[in-house]
GROMACS .gro file of C-alpha atoms in nm:
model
  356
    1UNK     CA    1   0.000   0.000   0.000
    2UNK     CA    2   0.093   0.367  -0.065
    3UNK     CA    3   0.153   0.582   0.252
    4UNK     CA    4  -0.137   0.842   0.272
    5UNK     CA    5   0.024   1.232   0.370
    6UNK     CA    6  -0.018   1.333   0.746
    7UNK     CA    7  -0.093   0.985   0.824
    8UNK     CA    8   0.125   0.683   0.943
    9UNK     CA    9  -0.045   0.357   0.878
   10UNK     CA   10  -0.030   0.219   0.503
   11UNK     CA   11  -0.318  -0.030   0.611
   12UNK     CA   12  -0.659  -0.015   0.713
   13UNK     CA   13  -0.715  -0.446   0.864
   14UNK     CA   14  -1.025  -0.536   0.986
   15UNK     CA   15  -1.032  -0.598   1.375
   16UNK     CA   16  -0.933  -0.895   1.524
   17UNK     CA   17  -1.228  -0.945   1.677
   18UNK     CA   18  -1.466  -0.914   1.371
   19UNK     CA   19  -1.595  -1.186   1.226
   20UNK     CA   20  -1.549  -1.098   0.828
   21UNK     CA   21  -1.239  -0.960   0.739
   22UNK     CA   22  -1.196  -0.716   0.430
   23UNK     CA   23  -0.911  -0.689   0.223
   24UNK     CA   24  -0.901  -0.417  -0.041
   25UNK     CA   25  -0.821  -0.524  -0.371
   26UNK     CA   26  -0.714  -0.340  -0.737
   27UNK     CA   27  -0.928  -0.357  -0.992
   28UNK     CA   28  -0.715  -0.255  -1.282
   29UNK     CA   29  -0.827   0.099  -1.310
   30UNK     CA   30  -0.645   0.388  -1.143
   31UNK     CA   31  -0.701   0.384  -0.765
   32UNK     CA   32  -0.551   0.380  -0.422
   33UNK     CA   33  -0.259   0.236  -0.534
   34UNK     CA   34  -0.124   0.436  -0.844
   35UNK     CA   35   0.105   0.726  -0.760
   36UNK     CA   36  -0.016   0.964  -1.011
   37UNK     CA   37  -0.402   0.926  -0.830
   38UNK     CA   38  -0.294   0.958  -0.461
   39UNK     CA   39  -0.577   0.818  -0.234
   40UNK     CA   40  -0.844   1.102  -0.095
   41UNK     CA   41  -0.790   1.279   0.212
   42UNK     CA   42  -0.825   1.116   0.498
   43UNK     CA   43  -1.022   1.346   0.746
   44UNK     CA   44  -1.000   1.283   1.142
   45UNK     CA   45  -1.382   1.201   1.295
   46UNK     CA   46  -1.453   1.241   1.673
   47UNK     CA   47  -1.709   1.074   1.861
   48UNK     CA   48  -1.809   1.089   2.221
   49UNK     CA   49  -1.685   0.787   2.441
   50UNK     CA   50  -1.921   0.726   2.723
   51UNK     CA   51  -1.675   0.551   2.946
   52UNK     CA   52  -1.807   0.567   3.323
   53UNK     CA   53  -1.486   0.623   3.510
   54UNK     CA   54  -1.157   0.776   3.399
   55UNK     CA   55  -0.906   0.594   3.619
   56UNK     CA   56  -0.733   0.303   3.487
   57UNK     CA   57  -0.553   0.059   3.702
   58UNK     CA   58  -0.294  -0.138   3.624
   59UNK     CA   59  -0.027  -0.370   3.848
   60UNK     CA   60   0.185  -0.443   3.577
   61UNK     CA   61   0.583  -0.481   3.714
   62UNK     CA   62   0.692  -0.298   3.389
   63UNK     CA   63   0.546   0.032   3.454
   64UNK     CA   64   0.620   0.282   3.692
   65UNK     CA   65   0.308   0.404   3.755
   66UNK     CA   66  -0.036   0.209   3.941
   67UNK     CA   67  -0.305   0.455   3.784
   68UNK     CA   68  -0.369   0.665   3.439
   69UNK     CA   69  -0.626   0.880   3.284
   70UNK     CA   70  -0.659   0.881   2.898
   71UNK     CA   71  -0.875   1.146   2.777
   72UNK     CA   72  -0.899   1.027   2.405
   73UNK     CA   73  -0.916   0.678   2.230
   74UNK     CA   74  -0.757   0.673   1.945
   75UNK     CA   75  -0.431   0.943   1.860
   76UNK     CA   76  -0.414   1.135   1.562
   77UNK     CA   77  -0.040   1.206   1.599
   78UNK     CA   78  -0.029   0.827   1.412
   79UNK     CA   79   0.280   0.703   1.516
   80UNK     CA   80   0.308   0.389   1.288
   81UNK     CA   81   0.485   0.194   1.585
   82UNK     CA   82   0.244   0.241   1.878
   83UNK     CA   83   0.163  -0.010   2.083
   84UNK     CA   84  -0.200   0.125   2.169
   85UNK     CA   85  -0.343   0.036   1.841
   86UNK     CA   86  -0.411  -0.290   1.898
   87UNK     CA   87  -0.695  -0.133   2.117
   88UNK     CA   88  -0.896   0.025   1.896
   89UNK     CA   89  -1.019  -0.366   1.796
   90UNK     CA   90  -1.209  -0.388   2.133
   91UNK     CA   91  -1.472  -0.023   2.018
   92UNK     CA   92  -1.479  -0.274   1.659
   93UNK     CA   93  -1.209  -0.101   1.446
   94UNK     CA   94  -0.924  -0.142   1.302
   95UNK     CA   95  -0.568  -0.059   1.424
   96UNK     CA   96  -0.465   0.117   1.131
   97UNK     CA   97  -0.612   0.464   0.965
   98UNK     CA   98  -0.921   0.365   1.191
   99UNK     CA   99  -0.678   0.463   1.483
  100UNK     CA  100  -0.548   0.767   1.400
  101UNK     CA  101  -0.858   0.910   1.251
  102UNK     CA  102  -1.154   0.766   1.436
  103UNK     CA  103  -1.098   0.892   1.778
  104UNK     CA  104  -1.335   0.959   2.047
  105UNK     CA  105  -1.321   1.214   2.324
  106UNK     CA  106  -1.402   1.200   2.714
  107UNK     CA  107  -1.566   1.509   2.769
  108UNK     CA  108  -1.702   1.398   3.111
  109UNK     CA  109  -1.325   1.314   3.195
  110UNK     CA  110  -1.298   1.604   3.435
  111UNK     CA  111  -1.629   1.609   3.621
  112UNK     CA  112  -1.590   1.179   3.668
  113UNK     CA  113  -1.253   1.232   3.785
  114UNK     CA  114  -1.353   1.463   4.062
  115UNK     CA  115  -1.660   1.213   4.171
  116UNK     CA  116  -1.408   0.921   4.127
  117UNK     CA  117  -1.128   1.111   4.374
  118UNK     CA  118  -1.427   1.220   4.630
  119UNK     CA  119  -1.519   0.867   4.704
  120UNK     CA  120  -1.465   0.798   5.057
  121UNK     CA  121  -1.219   0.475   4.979
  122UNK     CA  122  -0.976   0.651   4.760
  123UNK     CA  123  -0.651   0.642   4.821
  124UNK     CA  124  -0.424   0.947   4.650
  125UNK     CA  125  -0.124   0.768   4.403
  126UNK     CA  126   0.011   0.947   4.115
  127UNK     CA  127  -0.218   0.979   3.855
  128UNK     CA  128   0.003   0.928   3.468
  129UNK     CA  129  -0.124   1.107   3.165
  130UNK     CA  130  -0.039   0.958   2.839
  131UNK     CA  131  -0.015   0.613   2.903
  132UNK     CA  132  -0.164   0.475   2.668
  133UNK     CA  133  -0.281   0.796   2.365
  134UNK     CA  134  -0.130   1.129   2.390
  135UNK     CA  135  -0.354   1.333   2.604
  136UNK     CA  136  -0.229   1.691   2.390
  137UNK     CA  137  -0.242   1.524   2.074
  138UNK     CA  138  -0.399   1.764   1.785
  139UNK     CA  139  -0.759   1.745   1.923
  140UNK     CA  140  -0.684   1.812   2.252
  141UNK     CA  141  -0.657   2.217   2.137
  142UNK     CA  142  -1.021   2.289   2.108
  143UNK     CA  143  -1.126   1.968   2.351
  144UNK     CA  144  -0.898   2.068   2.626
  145UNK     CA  145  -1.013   1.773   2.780
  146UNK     CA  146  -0.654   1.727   2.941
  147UNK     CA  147  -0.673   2.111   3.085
  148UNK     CA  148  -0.981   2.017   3.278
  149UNK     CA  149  -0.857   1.727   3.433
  150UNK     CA  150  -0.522   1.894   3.513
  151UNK     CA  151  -0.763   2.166   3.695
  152UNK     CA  152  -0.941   1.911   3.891
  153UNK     CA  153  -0.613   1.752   4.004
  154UNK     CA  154  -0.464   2.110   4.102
  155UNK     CA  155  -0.729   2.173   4.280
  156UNK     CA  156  -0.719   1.909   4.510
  157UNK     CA  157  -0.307   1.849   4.529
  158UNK     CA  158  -0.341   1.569   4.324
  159UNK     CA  159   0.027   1.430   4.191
  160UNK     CA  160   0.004   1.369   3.843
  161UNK     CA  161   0.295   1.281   3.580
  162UNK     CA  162   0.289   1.326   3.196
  163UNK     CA  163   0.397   1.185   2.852
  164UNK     CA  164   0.361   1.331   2.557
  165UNK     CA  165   0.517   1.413   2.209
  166UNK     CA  166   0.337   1.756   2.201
  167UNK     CA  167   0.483   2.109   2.266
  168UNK     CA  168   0.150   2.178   2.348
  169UNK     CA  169   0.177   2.059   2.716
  170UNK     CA  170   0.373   2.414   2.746
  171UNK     CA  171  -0.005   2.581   2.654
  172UNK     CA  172  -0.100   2.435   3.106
  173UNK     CA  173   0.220   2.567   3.240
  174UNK     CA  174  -0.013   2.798   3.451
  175UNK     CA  175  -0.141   2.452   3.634
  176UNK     CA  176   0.158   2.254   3.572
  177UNK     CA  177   0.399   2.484   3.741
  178UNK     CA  178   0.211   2.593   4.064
  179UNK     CA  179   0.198   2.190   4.101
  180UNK     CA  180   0.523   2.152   4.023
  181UNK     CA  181   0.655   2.387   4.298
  182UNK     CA  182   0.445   2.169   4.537
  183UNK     CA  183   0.607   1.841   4.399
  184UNK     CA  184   0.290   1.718   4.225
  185UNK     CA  185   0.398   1.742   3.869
  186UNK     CA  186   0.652   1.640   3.628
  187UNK     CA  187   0.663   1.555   3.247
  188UNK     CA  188   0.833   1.311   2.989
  189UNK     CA  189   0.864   1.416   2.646
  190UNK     CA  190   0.887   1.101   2.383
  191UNK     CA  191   1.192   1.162   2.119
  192UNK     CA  192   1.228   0.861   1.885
  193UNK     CA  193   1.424   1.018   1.629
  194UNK     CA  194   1.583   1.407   1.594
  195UNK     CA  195   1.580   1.333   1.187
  196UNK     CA  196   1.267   1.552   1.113
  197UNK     CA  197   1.184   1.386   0.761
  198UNK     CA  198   1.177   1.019   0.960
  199UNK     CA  199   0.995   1.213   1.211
  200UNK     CA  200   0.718   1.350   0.962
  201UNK     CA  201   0.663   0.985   0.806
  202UNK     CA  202   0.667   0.810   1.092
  203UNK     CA  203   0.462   1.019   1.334
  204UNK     CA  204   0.321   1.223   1.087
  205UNK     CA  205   0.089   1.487   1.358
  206UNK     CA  206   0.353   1.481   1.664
  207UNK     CA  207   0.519   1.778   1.718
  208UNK     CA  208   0.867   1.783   1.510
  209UNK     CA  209   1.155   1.678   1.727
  210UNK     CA  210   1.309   2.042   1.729
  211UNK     CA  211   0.979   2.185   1.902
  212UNK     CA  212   1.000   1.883   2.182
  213UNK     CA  213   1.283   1.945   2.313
  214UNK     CA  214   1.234   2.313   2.320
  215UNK     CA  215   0.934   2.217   2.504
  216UNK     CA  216   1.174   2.023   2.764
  217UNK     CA  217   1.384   2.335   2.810
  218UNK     CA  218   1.102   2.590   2.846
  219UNK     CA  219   0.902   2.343   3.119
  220UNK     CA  220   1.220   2.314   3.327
  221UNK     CA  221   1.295   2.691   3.285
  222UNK     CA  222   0.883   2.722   3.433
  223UNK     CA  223   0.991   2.503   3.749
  224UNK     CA  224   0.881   2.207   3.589
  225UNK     CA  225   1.089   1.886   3.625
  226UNK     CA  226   1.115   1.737   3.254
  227UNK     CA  227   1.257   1.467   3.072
  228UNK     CA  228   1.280   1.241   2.762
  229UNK     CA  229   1.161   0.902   2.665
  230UNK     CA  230   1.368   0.743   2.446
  231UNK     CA  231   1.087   0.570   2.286
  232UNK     CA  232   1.053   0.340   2.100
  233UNK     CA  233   1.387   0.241   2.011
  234UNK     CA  234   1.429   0.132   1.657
  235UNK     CA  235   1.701  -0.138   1.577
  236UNK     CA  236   1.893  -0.059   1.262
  237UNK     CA  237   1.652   0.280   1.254
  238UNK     CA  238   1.717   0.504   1.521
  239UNK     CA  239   1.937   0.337   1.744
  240UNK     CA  240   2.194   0.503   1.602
  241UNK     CA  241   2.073   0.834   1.758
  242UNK     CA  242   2.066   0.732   2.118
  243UNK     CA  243   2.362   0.939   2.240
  244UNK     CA  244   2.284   1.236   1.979
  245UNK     CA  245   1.942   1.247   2.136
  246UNK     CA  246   2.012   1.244   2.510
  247UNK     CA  247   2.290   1.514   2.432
  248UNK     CA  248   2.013   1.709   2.265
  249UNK     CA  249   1.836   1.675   2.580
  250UNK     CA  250   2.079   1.738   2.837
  251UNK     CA  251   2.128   2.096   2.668
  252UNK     CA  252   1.778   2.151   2.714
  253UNK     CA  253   1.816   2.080   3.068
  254UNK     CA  254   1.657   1.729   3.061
  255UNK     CA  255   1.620   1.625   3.462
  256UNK     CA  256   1.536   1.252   3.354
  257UNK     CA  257   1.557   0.961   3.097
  258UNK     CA  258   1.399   0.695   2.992
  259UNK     CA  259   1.382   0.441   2.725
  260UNK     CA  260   1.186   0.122   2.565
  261UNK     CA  261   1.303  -0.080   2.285
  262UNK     CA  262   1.050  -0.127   1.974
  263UNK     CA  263   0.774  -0.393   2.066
  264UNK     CA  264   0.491  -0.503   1.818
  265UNK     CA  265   0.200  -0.657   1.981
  266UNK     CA  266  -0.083  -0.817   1.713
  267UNK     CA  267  -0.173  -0.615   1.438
  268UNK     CA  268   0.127  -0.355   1.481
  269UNK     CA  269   0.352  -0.663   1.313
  270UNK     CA  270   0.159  -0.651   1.011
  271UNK     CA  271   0.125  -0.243   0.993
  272UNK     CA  272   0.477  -0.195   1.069
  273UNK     CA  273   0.663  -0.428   0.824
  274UNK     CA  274   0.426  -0.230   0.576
  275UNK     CA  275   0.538   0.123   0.665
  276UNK     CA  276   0.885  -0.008   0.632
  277UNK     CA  277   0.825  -0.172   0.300
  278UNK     CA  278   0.662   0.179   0.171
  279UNK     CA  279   0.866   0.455   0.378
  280UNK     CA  280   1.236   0.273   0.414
  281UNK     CA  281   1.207  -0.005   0.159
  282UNK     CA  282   1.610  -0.082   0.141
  283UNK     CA  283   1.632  -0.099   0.489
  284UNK     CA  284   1.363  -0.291   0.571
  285UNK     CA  285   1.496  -0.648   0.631
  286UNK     CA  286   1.805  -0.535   0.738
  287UNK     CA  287   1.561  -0.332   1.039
  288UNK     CA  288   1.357  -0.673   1.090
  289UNK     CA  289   1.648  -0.921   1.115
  290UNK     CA  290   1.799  -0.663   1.431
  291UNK     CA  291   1.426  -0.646   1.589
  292UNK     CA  292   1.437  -1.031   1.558
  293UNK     CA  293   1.745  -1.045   1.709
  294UNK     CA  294   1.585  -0.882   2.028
  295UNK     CA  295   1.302  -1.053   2.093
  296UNK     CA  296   1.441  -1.414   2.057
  297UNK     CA  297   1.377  -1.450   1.718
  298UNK     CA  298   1.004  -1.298   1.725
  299UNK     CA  299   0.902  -1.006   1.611
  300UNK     CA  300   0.760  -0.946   1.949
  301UNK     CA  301   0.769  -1.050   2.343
  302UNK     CA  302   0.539  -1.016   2.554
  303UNK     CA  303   0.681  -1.145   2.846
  304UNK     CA  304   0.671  -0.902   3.163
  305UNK     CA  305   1.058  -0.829   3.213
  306UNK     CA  306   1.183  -0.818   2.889
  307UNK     CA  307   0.900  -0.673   2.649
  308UNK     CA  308   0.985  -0.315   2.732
  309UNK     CA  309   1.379  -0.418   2.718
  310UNK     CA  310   1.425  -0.704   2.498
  311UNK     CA  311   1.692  -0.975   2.536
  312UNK     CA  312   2.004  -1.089   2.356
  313UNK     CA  313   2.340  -0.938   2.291
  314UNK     CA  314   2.182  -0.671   2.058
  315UNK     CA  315   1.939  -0.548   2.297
  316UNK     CA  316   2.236  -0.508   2.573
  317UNK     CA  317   2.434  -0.327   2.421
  318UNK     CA  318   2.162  -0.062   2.315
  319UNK     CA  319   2.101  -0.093   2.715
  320UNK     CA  320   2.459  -0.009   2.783
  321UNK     CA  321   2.451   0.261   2.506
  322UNK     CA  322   2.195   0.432   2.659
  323UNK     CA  323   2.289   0.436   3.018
  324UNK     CA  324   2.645   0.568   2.962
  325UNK     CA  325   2.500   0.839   2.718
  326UNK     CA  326   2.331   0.989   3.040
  327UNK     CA  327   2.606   0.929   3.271
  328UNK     CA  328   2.799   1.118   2.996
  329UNK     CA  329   2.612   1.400   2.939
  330UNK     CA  330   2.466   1.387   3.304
  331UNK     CA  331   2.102   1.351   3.290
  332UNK     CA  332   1.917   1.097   3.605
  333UNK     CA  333   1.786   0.795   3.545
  334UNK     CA  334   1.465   0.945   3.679
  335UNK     CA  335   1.301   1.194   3.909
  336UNK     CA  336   1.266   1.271   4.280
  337UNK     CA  337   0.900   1.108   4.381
  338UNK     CA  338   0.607   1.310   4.368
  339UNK     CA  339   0.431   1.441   4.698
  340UNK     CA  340   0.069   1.201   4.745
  341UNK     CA  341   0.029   1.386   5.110
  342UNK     CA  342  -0.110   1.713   5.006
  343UNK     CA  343  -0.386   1.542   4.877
  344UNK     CA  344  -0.724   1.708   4.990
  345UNK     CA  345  -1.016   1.505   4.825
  346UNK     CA  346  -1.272   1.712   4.662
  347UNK     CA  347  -1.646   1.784   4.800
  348UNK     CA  348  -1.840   1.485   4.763
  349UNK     CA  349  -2.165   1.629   4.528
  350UNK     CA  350  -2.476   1.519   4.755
  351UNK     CA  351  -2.676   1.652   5.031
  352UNK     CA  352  -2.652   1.487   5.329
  353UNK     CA  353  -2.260   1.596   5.282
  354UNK     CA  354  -2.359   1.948   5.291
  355UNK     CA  355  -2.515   1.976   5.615
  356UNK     CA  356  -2.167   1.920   5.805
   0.00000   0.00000   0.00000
């Protein structure tokens, strides 16, 4: 397939869970897949999720965090390698273009939070934005779903942490760093690549790596701890930029680092050999042979321990790239823990409350 401009999937599958599966299919006559007729535009559709709670829970030993909010399904930046697409299948879609163009919006995220956080049994834990979409992905400017739920959180010193590819996080540094000089905030910009063109084709809507880690330099200038996620990692793609990219970000002032190597969980396999194929055809086996040689052979792990990590000599030694980089150029492994005893839950929204 032909890659579509401003988006990142080549491939539109049916989801996994559908019964019929469609596969599109050239007729002969000038379509889709002839250069000189480039496919239509592609235009992004929001719907309104009607999700009952916000908080998700999670006690996976790979993550650092026991709690997240997503305020959109679905992420229009279209990063061809993320590992959230596979969810779209459960709402009946696919993890391709439906992904990154049929997204739907919380827009009760706010006011659930703050009856979620006022129930009697809750007990305050960092809250992470952007665990799974990116809460200030293009959408997110008129929604500002993320804004309200940042203002509930303020308002009741909640701790919250952040990830995001988007300079627009620096749009709430009026919330973010008031919180931040209480020790309930800090944020992780993602920077997979600093090679803008391999930036625009592979997450076509993210903010361009330049702008990012501006965005790291003016959130720590605000009082705002920030950092970068090294994410994903790209044998024989990007790997080569690890210590060009944390020196990047220790000029900005980067107070933390992270990274994950490249892991393709069900339908990503199939998407992401595709981009490759269409974006970086010469390159393409060459970048499949090194992600096999990380993941014993597969394509993917999904064993807890090594499926953010990988395994084999290939996958240590971007390990051991990566952690002298920041002992190089100085950056933490991570920051100092956020403060869950300010906490002051919110009003609880009935009656009989209101008479004490």
């Amino acid at each position: 397939m032909v890659a579509r401009k401003g988006r990142g999937a080549t491939l539109n599958p049916t989801g996994r869970y559908e019964p019929v599966s469609k596969v599109a299919d050239d007729d002969g006559w000038a379509g889709a897949i002839d250069p000189d007729f480039p496919p239509p535009v592609l235009r992004t559709t929001v719907s309104e999720d009607k999700s009952r709670t916000v908080i998700a829970r999670n006690n996976s030993p790979d993550v650092g965090f026991g709690q997240s909010i997503n305020p959109y399904r679905g992420c229009e930046h279209g990063c061809i390698y993320c590992y959230a697409r596979p969810s779209h299948a459960y709402l009946g879609l696919s993890s391709g273009l439906d992904f990154e163009s049929r997204l739907f919006a919380k827009g009760d995220a706010a006011r659930l939070l703050r009856e979620e956080l006022a129930k009697p049994g809750y007990a305050c834990d960092v809250v992470a934005l952007g665990t799974n979409t990116d809460p200030y992905q293009p959408i997110e400017r008129e929604r500002a779903i993320t804004r309200g739920i940042l203002e509930v959180l303020a308002s009741c010193n909640h701790p919250v942490s952040i990830v995001t590819k988007s300079s627009l996080v620096l749009r709430d540094l009026d919330i973010l760093a008031p919180m931040a000089a209480r020790k309930l905030a800090c944020v992780m910009i993602s920077v997979t690549t600093l090679d803008r063109d391999l930036a625009r084709k592979m997450e076509p809507r993210a903010s361009t790596p330049t702008r990012r880690i501006e965005a790291i330099a003016a959130l720590n200038r605000a009082g705002v701890p920030a950092g970068v996620m090294v994410a994903p990692i790209i044998p024989g793609l990007t790997d080569h930029e690890i210590e060009p990219i944390v020196k990047a970000v220790a000029e900005s002032g980067a107070q933390a680092a992270g990274f994950t190597l490249l892991r393709l969980p069900y339908e990503i396999k199939d998407l992401f050999r595709d981009w490759l194929n269409a974006q970086v055809p010469l390159r393409a086996g060459h970048v499949e042979r090194l992600i096999r040689d990380t993941r014993g052979g597969r394509l993917n792990d999904s064993e807890f321990g090594s499926r953010m990590r990988g395994t084999g000599p290939y996958a240590e030694q971007i390990r051991r790239r990566f952690a002298l980089a920041c002992k190089r150029f100085g950056i933490p492994r991570g920051f100092p823990a956020l403060d869950t005893t300010r906490f002051v839950p919110p009003a609880r929204d009935s009656a009989q409350f209101r008479l004490f």
